[in-house]
Coordinates of C-alpha atoms in Angstrom, one line a residue:
Chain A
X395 CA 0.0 0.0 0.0
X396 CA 1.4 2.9 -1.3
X397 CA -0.1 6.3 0.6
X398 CA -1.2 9.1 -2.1
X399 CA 1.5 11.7 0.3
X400 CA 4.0 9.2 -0.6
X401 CA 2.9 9.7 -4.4
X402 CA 3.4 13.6 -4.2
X403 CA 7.0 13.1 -2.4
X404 CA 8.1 11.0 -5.2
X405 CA 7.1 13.2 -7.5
X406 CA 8.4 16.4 -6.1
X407 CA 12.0 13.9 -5.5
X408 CA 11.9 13.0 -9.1
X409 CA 11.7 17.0 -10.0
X410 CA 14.2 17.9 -7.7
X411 CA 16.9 15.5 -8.7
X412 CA 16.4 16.6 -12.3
X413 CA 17.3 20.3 -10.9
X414 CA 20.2 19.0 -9.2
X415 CA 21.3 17.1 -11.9
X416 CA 21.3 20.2 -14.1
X417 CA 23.5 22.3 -11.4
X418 CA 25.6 19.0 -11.5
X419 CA 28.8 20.5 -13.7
X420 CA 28.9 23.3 -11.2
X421 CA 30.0 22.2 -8.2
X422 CA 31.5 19.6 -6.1
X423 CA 31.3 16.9 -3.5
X424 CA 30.6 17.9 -0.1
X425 CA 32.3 15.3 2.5
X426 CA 32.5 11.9 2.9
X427 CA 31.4 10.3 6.3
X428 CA 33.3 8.0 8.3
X429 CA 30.5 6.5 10.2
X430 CA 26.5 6.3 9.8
X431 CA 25.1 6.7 13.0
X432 CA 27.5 10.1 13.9
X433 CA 28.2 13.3 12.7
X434 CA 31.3 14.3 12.1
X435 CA 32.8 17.8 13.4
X436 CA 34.2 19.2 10.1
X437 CA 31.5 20.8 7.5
X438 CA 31.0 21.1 3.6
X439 CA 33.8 22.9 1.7
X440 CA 31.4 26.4 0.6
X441 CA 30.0 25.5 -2.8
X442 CA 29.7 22.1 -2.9
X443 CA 26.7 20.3 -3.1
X444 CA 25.5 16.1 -2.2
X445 CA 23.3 14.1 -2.7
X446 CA 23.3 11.6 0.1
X447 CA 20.7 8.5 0.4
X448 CA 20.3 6.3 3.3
X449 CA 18.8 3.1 3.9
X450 CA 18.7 1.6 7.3
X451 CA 17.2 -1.9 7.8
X452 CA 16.1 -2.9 11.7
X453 CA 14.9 -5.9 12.3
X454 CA 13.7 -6.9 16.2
X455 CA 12.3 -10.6 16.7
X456 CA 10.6 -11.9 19.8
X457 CA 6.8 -11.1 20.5
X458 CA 6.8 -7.5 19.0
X459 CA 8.9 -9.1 16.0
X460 CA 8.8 -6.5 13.0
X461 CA 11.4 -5.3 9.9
X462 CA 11.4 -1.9 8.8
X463 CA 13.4 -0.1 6.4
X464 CA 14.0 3.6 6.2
X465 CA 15.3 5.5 3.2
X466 CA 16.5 8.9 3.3
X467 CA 17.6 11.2 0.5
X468 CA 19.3 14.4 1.5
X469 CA 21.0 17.2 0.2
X470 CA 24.3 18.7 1.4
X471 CA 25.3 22.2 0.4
X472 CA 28.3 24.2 2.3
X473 CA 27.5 27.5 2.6
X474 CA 30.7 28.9 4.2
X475 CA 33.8 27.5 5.2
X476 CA 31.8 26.8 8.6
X477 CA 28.4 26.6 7.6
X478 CA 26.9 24.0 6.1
X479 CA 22.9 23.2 5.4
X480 CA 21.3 19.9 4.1
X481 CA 17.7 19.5 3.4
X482 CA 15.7 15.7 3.7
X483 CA 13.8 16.0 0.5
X484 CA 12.3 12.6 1.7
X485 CA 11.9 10.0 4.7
X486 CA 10.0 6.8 4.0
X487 CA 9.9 3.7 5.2
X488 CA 8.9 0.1 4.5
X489 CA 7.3 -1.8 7.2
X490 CA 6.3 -5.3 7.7
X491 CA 5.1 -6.6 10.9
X492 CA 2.1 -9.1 12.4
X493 CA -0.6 -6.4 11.6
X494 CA 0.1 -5.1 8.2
X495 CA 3.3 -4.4 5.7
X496 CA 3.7 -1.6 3.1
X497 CA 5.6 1.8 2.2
X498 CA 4.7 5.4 3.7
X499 CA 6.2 8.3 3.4
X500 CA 7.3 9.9 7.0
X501 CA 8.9 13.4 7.0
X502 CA 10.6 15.8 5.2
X503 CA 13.6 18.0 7.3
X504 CA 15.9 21.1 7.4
X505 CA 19.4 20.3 9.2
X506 CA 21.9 23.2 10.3
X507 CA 25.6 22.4 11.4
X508 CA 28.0 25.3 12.6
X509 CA 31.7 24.0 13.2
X510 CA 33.5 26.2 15.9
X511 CA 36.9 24.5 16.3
X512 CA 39.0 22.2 13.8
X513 CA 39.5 18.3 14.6
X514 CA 43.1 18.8 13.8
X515 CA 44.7 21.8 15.4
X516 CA 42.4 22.5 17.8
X517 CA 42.5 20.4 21.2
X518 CA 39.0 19.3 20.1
X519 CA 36.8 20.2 16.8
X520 CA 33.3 21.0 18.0
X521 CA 30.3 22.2 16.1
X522 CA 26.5 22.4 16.6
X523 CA 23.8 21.1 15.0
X524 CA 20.2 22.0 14.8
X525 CA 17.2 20.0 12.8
X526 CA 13.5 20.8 11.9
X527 CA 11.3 17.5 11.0
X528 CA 8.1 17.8 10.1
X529 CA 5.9 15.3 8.4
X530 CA 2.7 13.5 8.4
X531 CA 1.0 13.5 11.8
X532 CA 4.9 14.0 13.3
X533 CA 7.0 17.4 14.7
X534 CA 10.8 17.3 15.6
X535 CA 13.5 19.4 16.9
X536 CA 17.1 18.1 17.7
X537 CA 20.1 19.5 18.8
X538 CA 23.4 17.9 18.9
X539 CA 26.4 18.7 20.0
X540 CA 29.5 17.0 17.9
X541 CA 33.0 16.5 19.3
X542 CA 35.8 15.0 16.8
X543 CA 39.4 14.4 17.2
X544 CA 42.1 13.0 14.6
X545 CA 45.1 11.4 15.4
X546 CA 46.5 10.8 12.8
X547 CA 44.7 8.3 10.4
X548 CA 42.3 7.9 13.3
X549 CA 39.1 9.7 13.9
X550 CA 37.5 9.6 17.4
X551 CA 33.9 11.1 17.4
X552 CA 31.2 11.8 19.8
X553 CA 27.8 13.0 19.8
X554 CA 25.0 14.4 22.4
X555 CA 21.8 14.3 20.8
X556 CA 18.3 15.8 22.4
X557 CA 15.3 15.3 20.8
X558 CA 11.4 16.6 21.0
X559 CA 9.2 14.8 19.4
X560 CA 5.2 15.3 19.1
X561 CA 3.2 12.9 17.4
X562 CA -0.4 11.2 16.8
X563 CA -3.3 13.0 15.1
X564 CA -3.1 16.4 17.2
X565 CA 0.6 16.4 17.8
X566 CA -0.8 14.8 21.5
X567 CA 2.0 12.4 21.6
X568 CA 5.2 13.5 23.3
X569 CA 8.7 11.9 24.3
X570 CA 11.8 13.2 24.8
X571 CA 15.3 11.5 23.8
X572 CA 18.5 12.1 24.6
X573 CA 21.3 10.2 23.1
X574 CA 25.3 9.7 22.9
X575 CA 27.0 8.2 20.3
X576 CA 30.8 7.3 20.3
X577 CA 32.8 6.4 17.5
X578 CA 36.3 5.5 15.9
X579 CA 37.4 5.2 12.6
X580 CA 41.0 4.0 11.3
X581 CA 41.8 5.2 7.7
X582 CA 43.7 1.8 6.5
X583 CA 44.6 3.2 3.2
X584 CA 43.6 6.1 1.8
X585 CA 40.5 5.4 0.1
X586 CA 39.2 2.8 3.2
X587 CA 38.5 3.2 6.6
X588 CA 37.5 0.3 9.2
X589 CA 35.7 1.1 12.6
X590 CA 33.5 0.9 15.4
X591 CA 30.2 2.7 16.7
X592 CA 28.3 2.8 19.9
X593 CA 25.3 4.4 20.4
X594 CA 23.2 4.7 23.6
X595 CA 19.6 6.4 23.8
X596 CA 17.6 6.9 26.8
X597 CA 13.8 7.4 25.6
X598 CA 11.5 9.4 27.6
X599 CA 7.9 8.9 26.8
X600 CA 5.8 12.0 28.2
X601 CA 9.0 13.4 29.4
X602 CA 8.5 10.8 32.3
X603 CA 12.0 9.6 33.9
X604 CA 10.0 6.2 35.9
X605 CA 9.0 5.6 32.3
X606 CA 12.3 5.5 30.5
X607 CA 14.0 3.7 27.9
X608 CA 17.5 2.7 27.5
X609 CA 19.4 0.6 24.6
X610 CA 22.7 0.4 24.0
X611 CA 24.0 -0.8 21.0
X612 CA 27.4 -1.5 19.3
X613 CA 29.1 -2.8 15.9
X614 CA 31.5 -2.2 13.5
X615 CA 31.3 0.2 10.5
X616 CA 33.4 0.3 7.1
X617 CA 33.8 3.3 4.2
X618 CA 34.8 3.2 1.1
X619 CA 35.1 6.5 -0.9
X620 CA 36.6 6.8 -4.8
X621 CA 36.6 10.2 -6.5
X622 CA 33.4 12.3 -5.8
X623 CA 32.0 9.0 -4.2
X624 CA 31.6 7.2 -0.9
X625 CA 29.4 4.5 0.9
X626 CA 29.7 3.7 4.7
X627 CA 28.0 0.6 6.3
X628 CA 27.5 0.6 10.2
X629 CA 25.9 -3.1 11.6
X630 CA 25.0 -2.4 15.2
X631 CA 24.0 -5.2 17.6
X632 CA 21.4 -4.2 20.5
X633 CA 23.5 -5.1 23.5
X634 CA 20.9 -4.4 25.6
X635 CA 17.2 -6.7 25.9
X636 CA 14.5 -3.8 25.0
X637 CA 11.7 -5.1 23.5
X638 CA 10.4 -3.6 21.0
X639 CA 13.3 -1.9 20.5
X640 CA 15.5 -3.9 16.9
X641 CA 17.8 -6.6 17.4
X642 CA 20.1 -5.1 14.8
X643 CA 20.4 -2.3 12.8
X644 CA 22.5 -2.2 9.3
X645 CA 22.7 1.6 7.9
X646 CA 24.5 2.2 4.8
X647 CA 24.7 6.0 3.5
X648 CA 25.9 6.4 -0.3
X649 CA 27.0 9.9 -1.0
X650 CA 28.1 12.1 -4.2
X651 CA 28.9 14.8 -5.5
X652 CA 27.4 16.5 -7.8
Chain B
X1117 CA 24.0 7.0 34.7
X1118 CA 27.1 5.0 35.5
X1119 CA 27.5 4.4 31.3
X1120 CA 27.5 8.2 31.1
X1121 CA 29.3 8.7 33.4
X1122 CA 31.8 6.2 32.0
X1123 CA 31.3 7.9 28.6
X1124 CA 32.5 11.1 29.8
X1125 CA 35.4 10.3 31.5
X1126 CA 36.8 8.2 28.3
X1127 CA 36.0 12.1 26.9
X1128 CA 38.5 13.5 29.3
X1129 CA 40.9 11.5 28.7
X1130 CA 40.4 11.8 25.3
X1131 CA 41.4 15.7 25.8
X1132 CA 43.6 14.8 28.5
X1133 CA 45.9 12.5 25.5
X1134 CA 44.9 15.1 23.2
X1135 CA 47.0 18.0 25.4
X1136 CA 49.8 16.0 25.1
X1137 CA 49.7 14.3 21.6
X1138 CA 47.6 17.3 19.3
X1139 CA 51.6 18.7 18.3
X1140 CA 52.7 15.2 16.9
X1141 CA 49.8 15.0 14.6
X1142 CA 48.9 19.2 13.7
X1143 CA 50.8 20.2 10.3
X1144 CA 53.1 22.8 11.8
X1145 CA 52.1 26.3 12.1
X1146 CA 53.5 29.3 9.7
X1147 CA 55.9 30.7 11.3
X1148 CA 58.4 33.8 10.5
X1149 CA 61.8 31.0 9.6
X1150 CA 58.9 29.2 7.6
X1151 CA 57.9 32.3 5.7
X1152 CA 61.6 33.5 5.1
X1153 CA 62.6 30.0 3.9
X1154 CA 59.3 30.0 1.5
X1155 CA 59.3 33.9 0.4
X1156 CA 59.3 34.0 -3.2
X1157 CA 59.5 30.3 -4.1
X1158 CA 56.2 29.3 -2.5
X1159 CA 54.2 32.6 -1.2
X1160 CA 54.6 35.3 1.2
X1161 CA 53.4 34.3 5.2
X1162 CA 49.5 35.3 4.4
X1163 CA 49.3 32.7 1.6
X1164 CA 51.3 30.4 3.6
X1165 CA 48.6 30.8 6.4
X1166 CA 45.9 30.6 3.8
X1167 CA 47.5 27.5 2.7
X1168 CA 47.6 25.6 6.2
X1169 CA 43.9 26.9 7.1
X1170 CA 42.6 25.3 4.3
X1171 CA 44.7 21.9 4.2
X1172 CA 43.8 21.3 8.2
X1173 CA 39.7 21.7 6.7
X1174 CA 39.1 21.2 3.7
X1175 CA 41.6 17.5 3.1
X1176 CA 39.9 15.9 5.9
X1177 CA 36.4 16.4 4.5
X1178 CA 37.3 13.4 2.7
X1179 CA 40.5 11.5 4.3
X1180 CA 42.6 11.9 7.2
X1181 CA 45.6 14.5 6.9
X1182 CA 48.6 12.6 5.8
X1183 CA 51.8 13.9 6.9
X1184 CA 53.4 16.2 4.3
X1185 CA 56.3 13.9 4.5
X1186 CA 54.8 11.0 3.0
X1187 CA 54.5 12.4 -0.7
X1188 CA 57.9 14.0 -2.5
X1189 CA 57.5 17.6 -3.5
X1190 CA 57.6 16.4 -7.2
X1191 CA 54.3 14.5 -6.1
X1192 CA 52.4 17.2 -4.2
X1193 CA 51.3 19.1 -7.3
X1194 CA 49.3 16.2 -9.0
X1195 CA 47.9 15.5 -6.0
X1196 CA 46.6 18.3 -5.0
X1197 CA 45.6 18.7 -8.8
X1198 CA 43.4 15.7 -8.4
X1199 CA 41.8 16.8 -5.1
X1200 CA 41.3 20.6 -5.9
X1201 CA 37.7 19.6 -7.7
X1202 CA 36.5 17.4 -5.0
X1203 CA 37.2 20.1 -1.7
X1204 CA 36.4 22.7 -4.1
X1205 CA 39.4 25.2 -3.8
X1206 CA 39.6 28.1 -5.9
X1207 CA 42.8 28.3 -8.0
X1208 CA 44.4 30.5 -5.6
X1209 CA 43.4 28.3 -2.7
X1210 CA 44.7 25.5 -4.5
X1211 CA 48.0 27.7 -5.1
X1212 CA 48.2 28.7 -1.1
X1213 CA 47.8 25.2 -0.3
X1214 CA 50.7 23.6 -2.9
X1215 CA 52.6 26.5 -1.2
X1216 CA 52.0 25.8 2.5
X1217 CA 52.7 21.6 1.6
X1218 CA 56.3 22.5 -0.9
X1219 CA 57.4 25.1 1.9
X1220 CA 57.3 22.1 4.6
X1221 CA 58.5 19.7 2.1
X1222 CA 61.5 21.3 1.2
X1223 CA 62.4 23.3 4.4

């Protein structure tokens, strides 16, 4: 079952690529990311523009047993040498659980970053990041706060996430979520980096602390990146036992430049 | 509470190494010898500064910063030839950045 919003996104995607495509010769790729789950410190060289998609499969079994798969496709412009804005022209998702199976279209989203200190020279590269989600029966803000530090060939990254959310029919719905994410990332040669993610979300429905959530979950990422190119792959294992909550997670994020 | 709290004092140590380690790992700084040594064959101090400022952020968009050491200055130029498209540098950015890289190479 496809839902006639999901219809209009499509089409709107469709027209929108077709702009991009036309802008393609120019400008350039934006960044390439070194994990899936974090954001890195260091924003968009001003002028370049890309096209990112994301798919992330979950998958929980047990009672509540469901798979559902997201897909994202964002774009990625640097505005200045610190300032970089990327627009979700489309979340959907496929679901399929006990009850019923089929596509929908989620939510569209403006994303803000604003790096403050480099991940090289500086003792830590920080920026900020702000995000507006909006979509069908759904209203989000985050914030995030990004720390990054290389080493050499390795990136370390970490990430402090809040989140509002209202949902249901009259926005009536709300939970609050904070979340960390830690990361590390080895470039092995220079076109391929191997690593390792962790994040950990504590889920607050109502805003309620008694009635909180907490997962944890780990697993290894690996990117690739040739030319104006790159895909990154993060499997995360829950390593705690929420229900309801997925078993695993695989997120891949294929970005280019255009 | 006892994860975060275990989270954040892995960050502290994290700045704690940093303080000690950043110096090993930063490209050096332009400094006056640097400028001198690099005035008219590879750009007066502002360029040279331009140079750094954009190899420290716009290089590791894509890869890690390799040490300057680990390509010949006969190499540099292609290289950075190849990469001035992807991080988008102007042709004087491009220029300050060959500068910065062939002052450090052949210091």
């Amino acid at each position: 079952v496809i839902l006639p919003v999901a219809h209009s996104a499509v089409k709107r995607l469709r027209f929108l690529c077709i702009c991009i495509l036309a802008l393609a010769p120019c400008v350039s790729v934006g960044g390439v990311r070194h994990f899936t789950f974090l954001y890195e410190a260091n924003t968009s060289a001003p002028g370049s523009l890309e096209l990112e998609n994301w798919i992330t499969w979950q998958r929980a079994t047990g009672p509540g047993r469901f798979d559902q798969v997201d897909f994202r496709h964002e774009l990625e412009y640097g505005v200045t040498d610190r300032f970089q804005v990327s627009v979700y022209l489309a979340d959907w998702f496929y679901e399929n659980n006990r009850e019923h199976s089929g596509f929908a279209y989620s939510d569209s989203a403006i994303e803000l970053i604003y790096n403050l200190t480099n991940p090289v020279v500086d003792p830590v590269g920080v920026s900020i990041y702000g995000e507006v989600k909006a979509g069908d029966r759904l209203l989000e803000l985050e914030s995030k706060l990004i720390a990054q530090k290389n080493f050499g060939p390795l990136i370390l990254a970490y990430n402090a996430t809040l989140e509002a959310v209202w949902e249901g029919n009259d926005l009536t719905q709300d939970e609050g979520e904070f979340s960390q994410a830690l990361g590390a990332s080895y470039e092995i040669s220079p076109p391929i980096s191997v690593g390792v993610e962790l994040l950990h979300e504590f889920v607050f429905p109502e805003w309620r602390n008694e009635e909180n959530i907490r997962n944890l979950f780990v697993g290894p990422n690996v990117s690739y990146r040739r030319r104006n190119w790159f895909v990154t792959v993060t499997a995360l294992a829950q390593a705690t036992d929420t229900e309801d909550e997925p078993n695993f997670q695989v997120r891949t994020i294929f970005g280019i430049g255009l | 509470m006892k994860n975060f709290a275990i989270l954040a004092a892995a960050m502290i140590c994290l700045v704690d190494f940093n303080s000690c380690e950043t110096t090993s790992f930063a490209p050096p700084p332009v400094t006056a010898e640097l400028a001198r040594e690099g005035t008219g064959q590879h750009g007066d101090i502002a360029t040279l500064r331009e140079g750094r400022t954009l190899f420290v952020s716009r290089c590791i968009e894509c890869h890690t910063l390799p040490a300057v050491s680990s390509h010949s200055a006969q190499e540099w130029p292609r290289l950075i030839d190849e990469m001035a498209g992807r991080a988008n540098l102007k042709p004087t950015e491009r220029e300050a950045v060959l500068a910065y890289v062939l002052a450090l190479r052949t210091r």
